[in-house]
Coordinates of C-alpha atoms (C1' of nucleotides) in Angstrom, one line a residue:
Chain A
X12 CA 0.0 0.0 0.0
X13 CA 2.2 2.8 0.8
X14 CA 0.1 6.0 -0.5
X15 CA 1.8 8.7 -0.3
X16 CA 0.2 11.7 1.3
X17 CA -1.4 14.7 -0.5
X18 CA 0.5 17.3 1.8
X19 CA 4.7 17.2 1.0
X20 CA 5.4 19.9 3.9
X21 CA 4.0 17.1 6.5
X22 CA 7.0 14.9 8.3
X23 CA 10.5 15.2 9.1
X24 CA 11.8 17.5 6.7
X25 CA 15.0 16.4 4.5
X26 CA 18.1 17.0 6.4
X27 CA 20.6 17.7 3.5
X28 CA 21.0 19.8 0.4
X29 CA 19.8 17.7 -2.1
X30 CA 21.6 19.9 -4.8
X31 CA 24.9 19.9 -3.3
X32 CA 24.2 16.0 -2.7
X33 CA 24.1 15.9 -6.2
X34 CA 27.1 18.0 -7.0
X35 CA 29.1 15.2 -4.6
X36 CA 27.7 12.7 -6.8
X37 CA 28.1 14.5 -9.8
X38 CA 32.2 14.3 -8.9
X39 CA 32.4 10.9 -8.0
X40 CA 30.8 9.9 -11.4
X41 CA 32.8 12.2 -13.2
X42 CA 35.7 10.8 -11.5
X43 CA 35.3 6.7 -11.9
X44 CA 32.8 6.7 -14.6
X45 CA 29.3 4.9 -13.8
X46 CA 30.6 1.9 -13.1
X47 CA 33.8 2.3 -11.0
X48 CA 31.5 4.4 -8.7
X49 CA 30.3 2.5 -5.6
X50 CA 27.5 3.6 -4.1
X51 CA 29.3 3.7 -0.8
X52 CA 31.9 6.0 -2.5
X53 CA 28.8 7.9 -3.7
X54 CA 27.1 8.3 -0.4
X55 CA 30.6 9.2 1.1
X56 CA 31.7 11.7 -0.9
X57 CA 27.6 12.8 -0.4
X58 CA 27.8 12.8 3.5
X59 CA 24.3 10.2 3.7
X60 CA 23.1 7.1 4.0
X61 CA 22.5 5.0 1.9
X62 CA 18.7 4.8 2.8
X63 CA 18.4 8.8 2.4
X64 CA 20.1 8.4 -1.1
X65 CA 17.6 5.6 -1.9
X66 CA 14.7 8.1 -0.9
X67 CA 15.7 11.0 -2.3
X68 CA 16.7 9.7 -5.9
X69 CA 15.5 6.2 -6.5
X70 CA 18.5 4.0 -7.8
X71 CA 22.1 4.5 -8.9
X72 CA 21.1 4.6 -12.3
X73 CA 18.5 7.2 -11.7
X74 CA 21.1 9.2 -9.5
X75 CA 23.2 8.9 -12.3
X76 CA 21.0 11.2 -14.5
X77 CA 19.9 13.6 -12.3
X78 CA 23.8 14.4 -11.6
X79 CA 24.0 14.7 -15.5
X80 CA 21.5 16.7 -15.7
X81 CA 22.9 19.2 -12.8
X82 CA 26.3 18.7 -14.8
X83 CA 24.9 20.1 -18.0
X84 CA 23.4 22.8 -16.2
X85 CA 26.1 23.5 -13.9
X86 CA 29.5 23.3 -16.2
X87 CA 27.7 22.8 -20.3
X88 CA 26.6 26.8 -20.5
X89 CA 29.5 27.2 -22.3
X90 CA 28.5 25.5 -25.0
X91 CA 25.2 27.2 -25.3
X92 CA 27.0 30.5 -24.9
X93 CA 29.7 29.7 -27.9
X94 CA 26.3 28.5 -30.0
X95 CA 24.6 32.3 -29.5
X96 CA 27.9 34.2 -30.9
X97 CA 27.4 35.9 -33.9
X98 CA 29.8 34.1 -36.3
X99 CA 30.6 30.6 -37.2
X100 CA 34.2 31.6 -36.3
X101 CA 33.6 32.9 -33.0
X102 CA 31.2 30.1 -32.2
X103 CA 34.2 27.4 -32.9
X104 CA 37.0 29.6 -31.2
X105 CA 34.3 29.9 -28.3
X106 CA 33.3 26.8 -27.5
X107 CA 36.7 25.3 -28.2
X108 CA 38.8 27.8 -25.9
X109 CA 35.9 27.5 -23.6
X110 CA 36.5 23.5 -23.5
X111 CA 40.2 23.8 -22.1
X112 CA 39.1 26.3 -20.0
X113 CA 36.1 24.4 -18.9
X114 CA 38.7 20.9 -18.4
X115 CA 41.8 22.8 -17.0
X116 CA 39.8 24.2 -14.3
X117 CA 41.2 23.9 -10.9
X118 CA 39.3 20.9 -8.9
X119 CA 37.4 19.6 -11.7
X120 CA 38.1 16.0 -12.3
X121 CA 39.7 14.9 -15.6
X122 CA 37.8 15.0 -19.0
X123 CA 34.4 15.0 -19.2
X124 CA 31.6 13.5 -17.5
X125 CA 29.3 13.1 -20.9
X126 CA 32.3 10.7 -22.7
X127 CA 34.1 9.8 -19.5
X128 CA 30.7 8.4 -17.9
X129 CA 30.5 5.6 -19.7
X130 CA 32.2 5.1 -23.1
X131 CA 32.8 1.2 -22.4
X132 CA 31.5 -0.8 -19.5
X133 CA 29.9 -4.0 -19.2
X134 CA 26.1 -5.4 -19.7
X135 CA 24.6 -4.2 -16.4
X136 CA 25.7 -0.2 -17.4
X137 CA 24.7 -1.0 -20.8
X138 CA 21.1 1.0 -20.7
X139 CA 23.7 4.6 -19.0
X140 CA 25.9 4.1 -21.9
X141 CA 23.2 4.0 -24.5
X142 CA 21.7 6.9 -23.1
X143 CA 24.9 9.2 -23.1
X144 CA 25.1 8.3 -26.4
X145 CA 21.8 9.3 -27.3
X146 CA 22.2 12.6 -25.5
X147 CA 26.0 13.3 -27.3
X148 CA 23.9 12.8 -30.8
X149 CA 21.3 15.6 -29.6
X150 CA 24.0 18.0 -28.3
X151 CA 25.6 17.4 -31.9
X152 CA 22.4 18.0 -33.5
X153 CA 22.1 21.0 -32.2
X154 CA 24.9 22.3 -32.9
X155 CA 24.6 21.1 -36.6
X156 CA 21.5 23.2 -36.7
X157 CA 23.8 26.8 -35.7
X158 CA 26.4 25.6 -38.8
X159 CA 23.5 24.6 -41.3
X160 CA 21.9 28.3 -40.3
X161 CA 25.7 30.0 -40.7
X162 CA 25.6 28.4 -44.3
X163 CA 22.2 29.8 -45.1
X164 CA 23.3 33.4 -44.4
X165 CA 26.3 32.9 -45.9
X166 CA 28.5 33.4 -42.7
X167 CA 29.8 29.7 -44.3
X168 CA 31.9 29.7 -47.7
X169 CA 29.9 27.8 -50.5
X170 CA 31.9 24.5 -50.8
X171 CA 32.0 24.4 -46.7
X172 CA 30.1 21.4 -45.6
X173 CA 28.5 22.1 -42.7
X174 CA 27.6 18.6 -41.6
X175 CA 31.0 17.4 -41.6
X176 CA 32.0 21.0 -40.0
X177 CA 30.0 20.3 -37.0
X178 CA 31.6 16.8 -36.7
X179 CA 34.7 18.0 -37.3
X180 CA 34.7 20.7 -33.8
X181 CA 32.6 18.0 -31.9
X182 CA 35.7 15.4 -32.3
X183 CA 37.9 18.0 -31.3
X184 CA 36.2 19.2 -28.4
X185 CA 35.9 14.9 -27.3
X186 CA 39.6 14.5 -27.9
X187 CA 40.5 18.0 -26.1
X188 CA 38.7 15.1 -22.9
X189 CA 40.7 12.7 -23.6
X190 CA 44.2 14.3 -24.2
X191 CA 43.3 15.7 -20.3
X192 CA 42.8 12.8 -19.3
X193 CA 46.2 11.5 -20.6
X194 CA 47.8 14.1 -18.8
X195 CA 47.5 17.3 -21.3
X196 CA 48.0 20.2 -19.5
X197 CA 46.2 23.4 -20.2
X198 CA 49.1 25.0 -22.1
X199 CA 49.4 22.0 -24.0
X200 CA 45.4 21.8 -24.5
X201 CA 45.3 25.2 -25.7
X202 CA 48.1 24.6 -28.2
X203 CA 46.0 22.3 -29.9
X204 CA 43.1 24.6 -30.2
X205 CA 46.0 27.3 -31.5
X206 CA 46.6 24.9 -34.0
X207 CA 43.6 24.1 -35.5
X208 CA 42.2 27.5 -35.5
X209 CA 45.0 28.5 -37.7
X210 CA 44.0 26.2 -39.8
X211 CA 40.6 27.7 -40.0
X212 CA 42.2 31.1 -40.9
X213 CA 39.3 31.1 -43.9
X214 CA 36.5 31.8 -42.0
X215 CA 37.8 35.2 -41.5
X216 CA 37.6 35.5 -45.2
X217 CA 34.7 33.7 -46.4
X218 CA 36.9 32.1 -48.2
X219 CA 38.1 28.1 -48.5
X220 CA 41.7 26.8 -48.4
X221 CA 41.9 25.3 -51.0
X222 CA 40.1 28.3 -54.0
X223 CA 42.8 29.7 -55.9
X224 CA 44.1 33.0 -54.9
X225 CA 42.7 32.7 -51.3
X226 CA 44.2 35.2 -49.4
X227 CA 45.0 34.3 -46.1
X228 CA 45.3 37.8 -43.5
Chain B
X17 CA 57.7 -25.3 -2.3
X18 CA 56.0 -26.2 -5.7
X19 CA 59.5 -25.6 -7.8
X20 CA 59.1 -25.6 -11.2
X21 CA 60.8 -27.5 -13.5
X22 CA 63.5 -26.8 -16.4
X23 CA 62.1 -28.5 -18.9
X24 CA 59.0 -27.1 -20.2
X25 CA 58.2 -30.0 -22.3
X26 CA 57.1 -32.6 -19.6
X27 CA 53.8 -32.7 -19.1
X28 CA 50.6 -32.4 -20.3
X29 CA 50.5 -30.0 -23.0
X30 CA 48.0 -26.8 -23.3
X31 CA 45.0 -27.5 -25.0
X32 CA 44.5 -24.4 -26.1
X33 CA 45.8 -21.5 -28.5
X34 CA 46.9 -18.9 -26.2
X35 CA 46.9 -16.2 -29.1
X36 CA 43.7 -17.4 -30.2
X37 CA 42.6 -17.1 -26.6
X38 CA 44.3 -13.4 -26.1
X39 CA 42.3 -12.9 -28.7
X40 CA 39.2 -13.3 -27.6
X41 CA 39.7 -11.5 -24.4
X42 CA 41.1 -8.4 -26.3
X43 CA 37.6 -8.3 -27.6
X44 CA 36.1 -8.5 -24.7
X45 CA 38.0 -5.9 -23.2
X46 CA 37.3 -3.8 -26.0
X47 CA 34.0 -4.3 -25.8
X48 CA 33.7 -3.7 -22.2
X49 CA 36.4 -2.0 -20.8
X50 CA 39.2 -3.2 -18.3
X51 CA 36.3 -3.3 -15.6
X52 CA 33.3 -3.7 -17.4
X53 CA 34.7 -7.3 -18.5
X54 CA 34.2 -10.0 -15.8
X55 CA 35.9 -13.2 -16.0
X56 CA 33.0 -14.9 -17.0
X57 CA 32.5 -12.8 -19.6
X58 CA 36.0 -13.5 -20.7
X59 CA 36.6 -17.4 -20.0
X60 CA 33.4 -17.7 -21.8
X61 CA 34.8 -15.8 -25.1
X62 CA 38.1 -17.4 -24.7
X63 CA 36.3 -21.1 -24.7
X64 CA 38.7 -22.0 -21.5
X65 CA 37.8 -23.1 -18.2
X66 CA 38.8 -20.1 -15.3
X67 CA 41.9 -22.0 -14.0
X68 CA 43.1 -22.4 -17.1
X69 CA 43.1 -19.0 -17.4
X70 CA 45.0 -18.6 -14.6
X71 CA 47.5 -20.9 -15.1
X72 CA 48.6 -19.4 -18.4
X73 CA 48.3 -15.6 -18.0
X74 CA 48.3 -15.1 -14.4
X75 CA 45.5 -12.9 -13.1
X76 CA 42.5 -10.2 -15.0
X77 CA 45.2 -7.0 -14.6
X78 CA 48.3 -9.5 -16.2
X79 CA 45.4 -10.8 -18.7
X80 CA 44.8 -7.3 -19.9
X81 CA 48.2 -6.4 -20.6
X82 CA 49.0 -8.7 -22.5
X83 CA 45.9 -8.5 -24.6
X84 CA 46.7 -4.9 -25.2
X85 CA 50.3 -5.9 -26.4
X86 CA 48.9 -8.4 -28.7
X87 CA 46.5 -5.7 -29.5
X88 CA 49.1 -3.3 -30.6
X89 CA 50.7 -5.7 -32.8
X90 CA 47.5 -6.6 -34.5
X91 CA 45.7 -3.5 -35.0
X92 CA 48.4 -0.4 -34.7
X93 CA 50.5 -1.1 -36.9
X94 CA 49.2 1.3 -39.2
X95 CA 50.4 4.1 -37.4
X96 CA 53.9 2.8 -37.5
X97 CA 53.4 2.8 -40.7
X98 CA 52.1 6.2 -41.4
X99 CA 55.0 7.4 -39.4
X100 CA 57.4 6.1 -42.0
X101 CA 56.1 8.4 -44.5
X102 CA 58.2 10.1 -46.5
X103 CA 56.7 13.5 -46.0
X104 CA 54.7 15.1 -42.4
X105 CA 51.3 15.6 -44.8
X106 CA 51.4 11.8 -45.5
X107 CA 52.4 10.9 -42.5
X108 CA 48.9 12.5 -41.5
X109 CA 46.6 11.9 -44.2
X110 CA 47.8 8.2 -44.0
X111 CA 47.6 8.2 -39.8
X112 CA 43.9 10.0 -40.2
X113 CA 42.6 7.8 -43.1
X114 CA 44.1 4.6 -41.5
X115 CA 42.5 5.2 -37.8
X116 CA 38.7 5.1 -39.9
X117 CA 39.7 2.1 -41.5
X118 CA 40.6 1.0 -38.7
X119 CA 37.5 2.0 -36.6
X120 CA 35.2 1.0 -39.0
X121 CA 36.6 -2.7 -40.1
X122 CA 33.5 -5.0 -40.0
X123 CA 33.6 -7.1 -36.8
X124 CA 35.8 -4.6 -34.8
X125 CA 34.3 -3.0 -31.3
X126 CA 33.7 0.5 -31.2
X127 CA 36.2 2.6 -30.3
X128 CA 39.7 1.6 -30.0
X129 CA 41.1 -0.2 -27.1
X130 CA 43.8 2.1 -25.6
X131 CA 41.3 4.6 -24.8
X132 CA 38.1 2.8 -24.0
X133 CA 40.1 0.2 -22.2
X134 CA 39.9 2.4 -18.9
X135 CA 39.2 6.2 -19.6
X136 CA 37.4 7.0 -16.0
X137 CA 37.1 3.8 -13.6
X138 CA 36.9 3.0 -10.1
X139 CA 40.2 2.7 -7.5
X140 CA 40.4 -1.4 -8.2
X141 CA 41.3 -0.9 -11.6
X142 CA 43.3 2.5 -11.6
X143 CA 46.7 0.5 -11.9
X144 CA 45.5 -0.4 -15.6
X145 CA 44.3 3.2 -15.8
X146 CA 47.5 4.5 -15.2
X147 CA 49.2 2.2 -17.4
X148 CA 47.2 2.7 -20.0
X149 CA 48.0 7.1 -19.3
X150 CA 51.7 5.9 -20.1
X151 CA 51.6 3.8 -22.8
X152 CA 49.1 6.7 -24.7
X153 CA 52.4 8.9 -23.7
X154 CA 54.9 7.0 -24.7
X155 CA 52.9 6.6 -28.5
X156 CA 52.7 10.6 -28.5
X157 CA 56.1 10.7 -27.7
X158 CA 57.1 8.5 -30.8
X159 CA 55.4 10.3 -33.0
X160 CA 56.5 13.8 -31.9
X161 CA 60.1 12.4 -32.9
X162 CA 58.5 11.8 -36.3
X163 CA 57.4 15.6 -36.5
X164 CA 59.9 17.0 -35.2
X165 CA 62.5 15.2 -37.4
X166 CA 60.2 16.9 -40.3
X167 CA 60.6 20.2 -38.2
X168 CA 64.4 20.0 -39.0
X169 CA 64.6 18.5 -42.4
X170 CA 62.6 21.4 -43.5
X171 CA 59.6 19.7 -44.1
X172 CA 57.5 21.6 -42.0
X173 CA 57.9 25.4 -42.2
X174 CA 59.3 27.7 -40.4
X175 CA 56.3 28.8 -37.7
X176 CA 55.1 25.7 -37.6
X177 CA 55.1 24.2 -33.6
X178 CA 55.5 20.3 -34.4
X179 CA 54.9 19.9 -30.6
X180 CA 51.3 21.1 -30.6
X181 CA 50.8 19.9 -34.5
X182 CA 51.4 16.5 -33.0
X183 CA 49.4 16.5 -30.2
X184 CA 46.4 18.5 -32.5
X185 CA 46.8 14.9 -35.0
X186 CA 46.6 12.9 -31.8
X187 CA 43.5 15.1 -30.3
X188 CA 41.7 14.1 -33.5
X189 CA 42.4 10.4 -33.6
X190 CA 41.5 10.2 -30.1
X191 CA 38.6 12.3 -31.1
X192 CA 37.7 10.0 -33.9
X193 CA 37.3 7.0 -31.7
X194 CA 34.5 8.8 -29.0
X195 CA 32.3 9.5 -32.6
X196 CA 32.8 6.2 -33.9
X197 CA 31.5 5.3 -30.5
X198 CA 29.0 7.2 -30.6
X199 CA 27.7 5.8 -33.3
X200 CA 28.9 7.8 -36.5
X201 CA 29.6 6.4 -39.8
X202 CA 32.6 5.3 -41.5
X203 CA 31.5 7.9 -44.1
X204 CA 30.6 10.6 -41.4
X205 CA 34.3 9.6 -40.1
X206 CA 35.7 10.5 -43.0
X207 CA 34.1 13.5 -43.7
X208 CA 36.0 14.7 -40.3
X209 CA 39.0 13.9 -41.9
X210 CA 38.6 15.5 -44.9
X211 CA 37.8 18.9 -43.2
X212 CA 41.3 18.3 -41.5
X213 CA 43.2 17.6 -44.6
X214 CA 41.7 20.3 -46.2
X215 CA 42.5 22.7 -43.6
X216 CA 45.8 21.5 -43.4
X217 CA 46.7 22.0 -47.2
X218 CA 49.6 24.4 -46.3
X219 CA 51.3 21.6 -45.8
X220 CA 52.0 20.9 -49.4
X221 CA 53.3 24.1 -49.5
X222 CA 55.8 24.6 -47.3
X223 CA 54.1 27.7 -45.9
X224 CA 51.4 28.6 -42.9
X225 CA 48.2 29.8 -43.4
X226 CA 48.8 32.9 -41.7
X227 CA 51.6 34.3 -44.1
X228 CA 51.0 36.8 -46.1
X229 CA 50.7 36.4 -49.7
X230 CA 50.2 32.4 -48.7
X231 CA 48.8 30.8 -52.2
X232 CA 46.9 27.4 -51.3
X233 CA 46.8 24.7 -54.4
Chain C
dA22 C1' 0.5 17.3 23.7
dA23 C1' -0.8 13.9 20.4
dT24 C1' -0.4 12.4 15.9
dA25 C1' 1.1 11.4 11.4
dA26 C1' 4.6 11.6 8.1
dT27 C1' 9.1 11.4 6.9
dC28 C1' 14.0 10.8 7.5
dT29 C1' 18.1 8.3 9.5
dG30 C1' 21.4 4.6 10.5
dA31 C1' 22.5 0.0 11.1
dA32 C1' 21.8 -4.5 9.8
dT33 C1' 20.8 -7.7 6.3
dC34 C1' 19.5 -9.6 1.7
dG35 C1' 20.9 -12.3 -2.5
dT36 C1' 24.2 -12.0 -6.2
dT37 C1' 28.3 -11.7 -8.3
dA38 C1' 33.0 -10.4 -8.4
dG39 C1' 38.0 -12.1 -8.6
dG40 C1' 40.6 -15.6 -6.9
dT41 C1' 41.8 -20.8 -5.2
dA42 C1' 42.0 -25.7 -3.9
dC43 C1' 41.9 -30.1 -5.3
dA44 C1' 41.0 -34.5 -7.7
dG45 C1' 41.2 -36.5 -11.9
dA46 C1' 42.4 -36.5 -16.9
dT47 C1' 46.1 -36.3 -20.3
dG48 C1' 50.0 -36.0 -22.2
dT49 C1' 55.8 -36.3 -22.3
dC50 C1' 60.0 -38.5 -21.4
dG51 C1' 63.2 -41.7 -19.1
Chain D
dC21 C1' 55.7 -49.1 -19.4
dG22 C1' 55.5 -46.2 -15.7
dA23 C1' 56.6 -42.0 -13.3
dC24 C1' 55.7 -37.4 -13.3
dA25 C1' 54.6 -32.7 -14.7
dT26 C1' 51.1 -30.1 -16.3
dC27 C1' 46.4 -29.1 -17.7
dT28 C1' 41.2 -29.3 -16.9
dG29 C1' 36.8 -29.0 -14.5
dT30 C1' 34.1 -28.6 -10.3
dA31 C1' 33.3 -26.7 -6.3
dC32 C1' 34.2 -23.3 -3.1
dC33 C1' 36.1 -19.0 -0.7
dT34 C1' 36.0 -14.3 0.8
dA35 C1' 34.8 -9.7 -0.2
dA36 C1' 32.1 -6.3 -2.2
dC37 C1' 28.4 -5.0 -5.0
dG38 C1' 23.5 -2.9 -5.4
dA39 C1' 19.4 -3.1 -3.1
dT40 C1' 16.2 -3.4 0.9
dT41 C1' 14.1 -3.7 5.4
dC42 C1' 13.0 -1.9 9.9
dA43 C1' 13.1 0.2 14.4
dG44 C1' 13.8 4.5 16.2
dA45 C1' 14.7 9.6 15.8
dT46 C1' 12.8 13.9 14.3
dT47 C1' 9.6 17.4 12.9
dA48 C1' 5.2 19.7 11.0
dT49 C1' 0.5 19.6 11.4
dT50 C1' -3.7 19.0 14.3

DNA sequence: AATAATCTGAATCGTTAGGTACAGATGTCG
DNA sequence: CGACATCTGTACCTAACGATTCAGATTATT
């Protein structure tokens, strides 16, 4: 039976923060990836039992995505802000400069939680990895839609595929994880992004690489 | 006391191919990670009873390695190869091109092995982790050689950092290997690589992108 | 103050993990 | 042939996993 009440003020009130609960969480996950997180390491690192976790959040796998959820709110804004910039180049340079910012911060753990989560675990995390996945295609089909629309106004040179574009600064932006995760420090991180926004010197121009007589600076 | 003997003929021989078996449980770990895989999971694959197992590789960590050195023989040596290219544009193109090949031969797990084997994991398996960290170091480390070499013989121009270029070609493979796990195409793959080839066509020129007066094709 | 609802902490569940022990099978070599 | 080293399969060990129960503490409403 069970039935919960019609009034949520009545009772003991909670006796923790479930937000910064989640944050706690959040870092564990981010550190040993859904699977190599315990739930005693997660109630830990949260200060609670085990029972108030249960209560409050339902299982690990249901913990799991509310602290992704709080992790795209709390540390992804950056991406949405690079997405709102007025042109294509300053979107890329944005939101890759804003990934080694966002992975060299002090205190964060290494790379990111949305590949680091769970890129290869076993059957039983096997539904959490299929629905990262899942949530990695929407995040790049968004951000296909800002290239596709920078195309449409021209922002994006005629024989600039879009498509591949997008693809192109969303394997960046996963590698930029991993390279942290190897050890990359933030110099080194933002040497890479150096790098390959030379390389996209065109987009200053309107121009492609590879027309004759492009003019680079 | 258990001493062993000198001869390593006596006695019952192995009934089983220990390379076919390594096989098998790179797979698995490929698959599944270092800590997704469970010994079930890979004493089933291999076809050999769990003592067996034992008795010929020693424990899961031991078992690992020595998958990922069969590994690297059997699936990297395409980046050795691209290293030995004459010139640092194909020592790219062929690196790029080769690791979608790679990632999207028919049969193979997603991803590749070095990377998914133990990106974020709990503190049981953070010896492999760590490992794993060094041996990705160690391959970046080859490679820089390679540029740098290219750096000197004049191959690479002048402003050119072959430091970061490296790790940028690295940041891409690496990048290459979260999309294919996430489910893009080979043709989608190499799309991304096309972009970076293209944006990279200085290379045939001897000159940076950022010169002035810099002709491309 | 009495009551009802909720939270808390410890104890416990069944399952599975990696790792072993041991008896019997199977082969090699003197 | 016969002694012996090594492999194979079953059964089992201990520890830790995620999950759950339940008595008692705590607090808002009545």
């Amino acid at each position: 039976m069970a039935k919960k009440t019609d009034n949520p003020k009545m009772g003991r009130p909670r006796g923790f923060d479930t937000t910064a609960a989640l944050d706690a969480a959040m870092r564990v996950f981010w550190e040993k990836g859904y699977e190599g997180a315990t739930l005693t390491d997660l109630t830990d690192a949260m200060r609670i039992n085990r029972s108030s976790m249960w209560a409050a959040f339902g299982n690990k796998e249901e913990l799991f995505k509310k602290a992704f959820e709080r992790y795209l709110g709390t540390y992804q804004g950056y991406i949405r802000e690079a997405l709102e910039k007025p042109t294509i180049r300053e979107v890329i340079e944005s939101s890759l400069r804003g990934t080694v910012d966002f992975l060299a911060t002090p205190g964060n753990p290494k790379g990111c939680l949305s590949v680091h989560g769970a890129l290869a675990v076993g059957d039983e995390a096997d539904p959490i990895k299929q629905w990262l996945i899942q949530l990695r295609k929407n995040g790049l089909s968004v951000a296909r839609k800002r290239f596709e629309q920078a195309k449409k106004s021209g922002d994006l040179g005629e024989d600039v595929d879009p498509v591949a574009l997008t693809r192109y600064v969303a394997t960046l932006i996963q590698g930029l994880g991993v390279q942290h995760a190897s050890g990359a420090t933030k110099a080194e991180l933002m040497r890479v992004v150096d790098v390959a926004l030379q390389h996209m010197g065109y987009l200053d121009e309107g121009q492609h690489p590879n027309h004759k007589e492009n003019q680079a600076r």
